[in-house]
Amino acid sequence: MIPHLFAALALQTAPDAATATLDLSEQCLAVMTGRAEAPPDAWNRIAFPDGREATITIGTGGCSLSIDNWRDDGGAFATTVRDGLLAGHMRWTVSQWREPRASESGPALWSAMVIPDIRRHSAYFIQIIEPGRGAPERLDVSFGIAP
């Protein structure tokens, strides 16, 4: 999947948000564990066929993907990302699933998945913050390594 994201970044397009997120997860893990170098552009914007755009950042300290004007999709995005991660070769576990919480922009649904012991008792994580029902807000996905 990593080559797909490199191509998506170079072309500044991606098939959909879930595919871009799954690709970014693999690329971020490779960069954060030293298996790959961070790309020269630490951030980029990519476009999706539905007209939305995402801002992606990639670095040794973590990665993120943000999409403005995201509307509640009933969990389709989070479910596709979760299922894609669980079907992969890494040992992902779900630690939090679409739990309602407050965010800086209002009600949100928080999900988190981890790979335990990725690097000397540290866990690699992905956190998805979906906006609650209502007006379009920003969808945020972050990746990192936590002690």
PDB file of C-alpha atoms in Angstrom:
ATOM      1  CA  MET A   1       0.000   0.000   0.000  1.00  0.00           C
ATOM      2  CA  ILE A   2       2.897   2.377   0.616  1.00  0.00           C
ATOM      3  CA  PRO A   3       3.686   2.847  -3.093  1.00  0.00           C
ATOM      4  CA  HIS A   4       0.028   3.741  -3.657  1.00  0.00           C
ATOM      5  CA  LEU A   5       0.251   6.657  -1.214  1.00  0.00           C
ATOM      6  CA  PHE A   6       3.484   7.893  -2.767  1.00  0.00           C
ATOM      7  CA  ALA A   7       1.719   7.864  -6.125  1.00  0.00           C
ATOM      8  CA  ALA A   8      -1.349   9.524  -4.622  1.00  0.00           C
ATOM      9  CA  LEU A   9       0.786  12.270  -3.118  1.00  0.00           C
ATOM     10  CA  ALA A  10       2.663  12.796  -6.357  1.00  0.00           C
ATOM     11  CA  LEU A  11      -0.583  13.036  -8.330  1.00  0.00           C
ATOM     12  CA  GLN A  12      -2.392  14.807  -5.512  1.00  0.00           C
ATOM     13  CA  THR A  13      -5.389  12.492  -5.876  1.00  0.00           C
ATOM     14  CA  ALA A  14      -6.598   9.399  -4.012  1.00  0.00           C
ATOM     15  CA  PRO A  15      -9.505   7.021  -4.614  1.00  0.00           C
ATOM     16  CA  ASP A  16     -11.149   7.659  -1.235  1.00  0.00           C
ATOM     17  CA  ALA A  17     -10.436   8.743   2.336  1.00  0.00           C
ATOM     18  CA  ALA A  18     -10.316   5.225   3.796  1.00  0.00           C
ATOM     19  CA  THR A  19      -7.780   4.003   1.215  1.00  0.00           C
ATOM     20  CA  ALA A  20      -5.613   7.092   1.797  1.00  0.00           C
ATOM     21  CA  THR A  21      -5.790   6.471   5.562  1.00  0.00           C
ATOM     22  CA  LEU A  22      -4.774   2.823   5.251  1.00  0.00           C
ATOM     23  CA  ASP A  23      -1.890   3.754   2.927  1.00  0.00           C
ATOM     24  CA  LEU A  24      -0.773   6.514   5.299  1.00  0.00           C
ATOM     25  CA  SER A  25      -0.837   4.083   8.229  1.00  0.00           C
ATOM     26  CA  GLU A  26       1.718   1.832   6.568  1.00  0.00           C
ATOM     27  CA  GLN A  27       3.894   4.693   5.376  1.00  0.00           C
ATOM     28  CA  CYS A  28       3.825   6.386   8.772  1.00  0.00           C
ATOM     29  CA  LEU A  29       4.765   3.201  10.613  1.00  0.00           C
ATOM     30  CA  ALA A  30       7.698   2.679   8.235  1.00  0.00           C
ATOM     31  CA  VAL A  31       8.917   6.263   8.769  1.00  0.00           C
ATOM     32  CA  MET A  32       8.453   6.196  12.547  1.00  0.00           C
ATOM     33  CA  THR A  33      10.285   2.875  12.971  1.00  0.00           C
ATOM     34  CA  GLY A  34      13.156   3.910  10.669  1.00  0.00           C
ATOM     35  CA  ARG A  35      12.355   1.454   7.847  1.00  0.00           C
ATOM     36  CA  ALA A  36      11.754   4.375   5.470  1.00  0.00           C
ATOM     37  CA  GLU A  37      12.724   8.030   5.259  1.00  0.00           C
ATOM     38  CA  ALA A  38      10.135  10.765   5.560  1.00  0.00           C
ATOM     39  CA  PRO A  39       9.243  12.166   2.144  1.00  0.00           C
ATOM     40  CA  PRO A  40      10.772  15.543   1.263  1.00  0.00           C
ATOM     41  CA  ASP A  41       7.431  17.311   1.632  1.00  0.00           C
ATOM     42  CA  ALA A  42       6.339  16.873   5.235  1.00  0.00           C
ATOM     43  CA  TRP A  43       2.759  17.677   4.272  1.00  0.00           C
ATOM     44  CA  ASN A  44       0.594  17.669   1.199  1.00  0.00           C
ATOM     45  CA  ARG A  45      -3.007  18.123   0.113  1.00  0.00           C
ATOM     46  CA  ILE A  46      -4.748  15.409  -1.836  1.00  0.00           C
ATOM     47  CA  ALA A  47      -8.106  15.467  -3.599  1.00  0.00           C
ATOM     48  CA  PHE A  48     -10.786  12.798  -3.645  1.00  0.00           C
ATOM     49  CA  PRO A  49     -13.235  12.144  -6.494  1.00  0.00           C
ATOM     50  CA  ASP A  50     -16.114  13.408  -4.311  1.00  0.00           C
ATOM     51  CA  GLY A  51     -14.567  16.904  -4.294  1.00  0.00           C
ATOM     52  CA  ARG A  52     -13.218  16.844  -0.745  1.00  0.00           C
ATOM     53  CA  GLU A  53      -9.563  17.415   0.038  1.00  0.00           C
ATOM     54  CA  ALA A  54      -7.318  16.069   2.781  1.00  0.00           C
ATOM     55  CA  THR A  55      -4.226  17.526   4.383  1.00  0.00           C
ATOM     56  CA  ILE A  56      -1.632  14.842   5.143  1.00  0.00           C
ATOM     57  CA  THR A  57       1.458  15.255   7.310  1.00  0.00           C
ATOM     58  CA  ILE A  58       4.196  12.651   7.608  1.00  0.00           C
ATOM     59  CA  GLY A  59       7.115  12.782  10.016  1.00  0.00           C
ATOM     60  CA  THR A  60       9.244  10.790  12.417  1.00  0.00           C
ATOM     61  CA  GLY A  61       7.173  12.088  15.360  1.00  0.00           C
ATOM     62  CA  GLY A  62       3.783  11.165  13.923  1.00  0.00           C
ATOM     63  CA  CYS A  63       1.443  11.549  10.995  1.00  0.00           C
ATOM     64  CA  SER A  64      -2.018  12.920  10.397  1.00  0.00           C
ATOM     65  CA  LEU A  65      -4.812  13.205   7.887  1.00  0.00           C
ATOM     66  CA  SER A  66      -7.515  15.891   8.126  1.00  0.00           C
ATOM     67  CA  ILE A  67     -10.562  16.383   5.926  1.00  0.00           C
ATOM     68  CA  ASP A  68     -12.726  19.492   6.182  1.00  0.00           C
ATOM     69  CA  ASN A  69     -16.468  19.471   5.490  1.00  0.00           C
ATOM     70  CA  TRP A  70     -16.894  15.875   6.648  1.00  0.00           C
ATOM     71  CA  ARG A  71     -20.432  14.752   7.400  1.00  0.00           C
ATOM     72  CA  ASP A  72     -21.389  11.858   9.649  1.00  0.00           C
ATOM     73  CA  ASP A  73     -21.434   8.748   7.450  1.00  0.00           C
ATOM     74  CA  GLY A  74     -22.833   6.392  10.065  1.00  0.00           C
ATOM     75  CA  GLY A  75     -19.398   4.929  10.753  1.00  0.00           C
ATOM     76  CA  ALA A  76     -18.666   3.735   7.205  1.00  0.00           C
ATOM     77  CA  PHE A  77     -15.231   5.431   7.086  1.00  0.00           C
ATOM     78  CA  ALA A  78     -14.134   4.220  10.536  1.00  0.00           C
ATOM     79  CA  THR A  79     -15.432   0.702   9.837  1.00  0.00           C
ATOM     80  CA  THR A  80     -13.585   0.480   6.508  1.00  0.00           C
ATOM     81  CA  VAL A  81     -10.333   1.672   8.131  1.00  0.00           C
ATOM     82  CA  ARG A  82     -10.762  -0.697  11.110  1.00  0.00           C
ATOM     83  CA  ASP A  83     -11.536  -3.685   8.881  1.00  0.00           C
ATOM     84  CA  GLY A  84      -8.606  -2.861   6.592  1.00  0.00           C
ATOM     85  CA  LEU A  85      -6.195  -2.662   9.520  1.00  0.00           C
ATOM     86  CA  LEU A  86      -7.481  -5.865  11.137  1.00  0.00           C
ATOM     87  CA  ALA A  87      -7.207  -7.736   7.809  1.00  0.00           C
ATOM     88  CA  GLY A  88      -3.559  -6.697   7.358  1.00  0.00           C
ATOM     89  CA  HIS A  89      -0.421  -8.431   8.531  1.00  0.00           C
ATOM     90  CA  MET A  90       0.031  -6.338  11.703  1.00  0.00           C
ATOM     91  CA  ARG A  91      -1.511  -7.240  15.085  1.00  0.00           C
ATOM     92  CA  TRP A  92      -3.967  -4.354  15.414  1.00  0.00           C
ATOM     93  CA  THR A  93      -6.400  -4.326  18.321  1.00  0.00           C
ATOM     94  CA  VAL A  94      -9.357  -2.002  18.795  1.00  0.00           C
ATOM     95  CA  SER A  95      -9.032  -0.085  22.064  1.00  0.00           C
ATOM     96  CA  GLN A  96     -11.875   2.396  21.571  1.00  0.00           C
ATOM     97  CA  TRP A  97     -14.756   2.308  19.107  1.00  0.00           C
ATOM     98  CA  ARG A  98     -16.823   5.371  18.140  1.00  0.00           C
ATOM     99  CA  GLU A  99     -17.153   6.591  21.717  1.00  0.00           C
ATOM    100  CA  PRO A 100     -18.989   9.910  22.050  1.00  0.00           C
ATOM    101  CA  ARG A 101     -16.780  12.694  23.416  1.00  0.00           C
ATOM    102  CA  ALA A 102     -16.504  16.425  23.203  1.00  0.00           C
ATOM    103  CA  SER A 103     -13.908  17.888  20.870  1.00  0.00           C
ATOM    104  CA  GLU A 104     -12.826  21.480  20.264  1.00  0.00           C
ATOM    105  CA  SER A 105     -15.510  21.805  17.584  1.00  0.00           C
ATOM    106  CA  GLY A 106     -18.318  20.039  19.459  1.00  0.00           C
ATOM    107  CA  PRO A 107     -19.595  16.476  19.821  1.00  0.00           C
ATOM    108  CA  ALA A 108     -17.427  13.828  18.173  1.00  0.00           C
ATOM    109  CA  LEU A 109     -16.958  10.067  17.957  1.00  0.00           C
ATOM    110  CA  TRP A 110     -13.526   8.786  18.953  1.00  0.00           C
ATOM    111  CA  SER A 111     -11.979   5.499  17.836  1.00  0.00           C
ATOM    112  CA  ALA A 112      -8.507   4.142  18.505  1.00  0.00           C
ATOM    113  CA  MET A 113      -6.576   1.067  17.425  1.00  0.00           C
ATOM    114  CA  VAL A 114      -3.100  -0.020  18.513  1.00  0.00           C
ATOM    115  CA  ILE A 115      -0.308  -2.411  17.670  1.00  0.00           C
ATOM    116  CA  PRO A 116       1.259  -3.267  21.037  1.00  0.00           C
ATOM    117  CA  ASP A 117       5.017  -3.617  21.477  1.00  0.00           C
ATOM    118  CA  ILE A 118       5.964  -2.149  18.113  1.00  0.00           C
ATOM    119  CA  ARG A 119       9.276  -0.837  19.433  1.00  0.00           C
ATOM    120  CA  ARG A 120      10.521  -1.846  22.879  1.00  0.00           C
ATOM    121  CA  HIS A 121       7.236  -1.774  24.741  1.00  0.00           C
ATOM    122  CA  SER A 122       5.807   1.137  22.790  1.00  0.00           C
ATOM    123  CA  ALA A 123       2.518   0.950  20.922  1.00  0.00           C
ATOM    124  CA  TYR A 124       1.801   2.294  17.448  1.00  0.00           C
ATOM    125  CA  PHE A 125      -1.645   3.849  17.391  1.00  0.00           C
ATOM    126  CA  ILE A 126      -4.209   5.352  15.089  1.00  0.00           C
ATOM    127  CA  GLN A 127      -6.887   7.659  16.430  1.00  0.00           C
ATOM    128  CA  ILE A 128      -9.940   8.673  14.415  1.00  0.00           C
ATOM    129  CA  ILE A 129     -12.055  11.634  15.502  1.00  0.00           C
ATOM    130  CA  GLU A 130     -15.281  11.822  13.508  1.00  0.00           C
ATOM    131  CA  PRO A 131     -17.570  14.829  13.820  1.00  0.00           C
ATOM    132  CA  GLY A 132     -20.949  14.164  15.394  1.00  0.00           C
ATOM    133  CA  ARG A 133     -24.196  14.512  13.533  1.00  0.00           C
ATOM    134  CA  GLY A 134     -25.046  17.918  12.206  1.00  0.00           C
ATOM    135  CA  ALA A 135     -23.152  20.491  10.193  1.00  0.00           C
ATOM    136  CA  PRO A 136     -20.022  19.359   8.340  1.00  0.00           C
ATOM    137  CA  GLU A 137     -16.895  19.501  10.467  1.00  0.00           C
ATOM    138  CA  ARG A 138     -13.318  18.277  10.234  1.00  0.00           C
ATOM    139  CA  LEU A 139     -12.438  14.570  10.348  1.00  0.00           C
ATOM    140  CA  ASP A 140      -9.055  14.003  12.020  1.00  0.00           C
ATOM    141  CA  VAL A 141      -6.911  10.890  11.923  1.00  0.00           C
ATOM    142  CA  SER A 142      -3.601  10.768  13.783  1.00  0.00           C
ATOM    143  CA  PHE A 143      -0.861   8.158  14.023  1.00  0.00           C
ATOM    144  CA  GLY A 144       1.952   7.888  16.514  1.00  0.00           C
ATOM    145  CA  ILE A 145       4.034   5.772  18.852  1.00  0.00           C
ATOM    146  CA  ALA A 146       3.164   6.023  22.534  1.00  0.00           C
ATOM    147  CA  PRO A 147       4.993   4.569  25.535  1.00  0.00           C
TER     148      PRO A 147
END
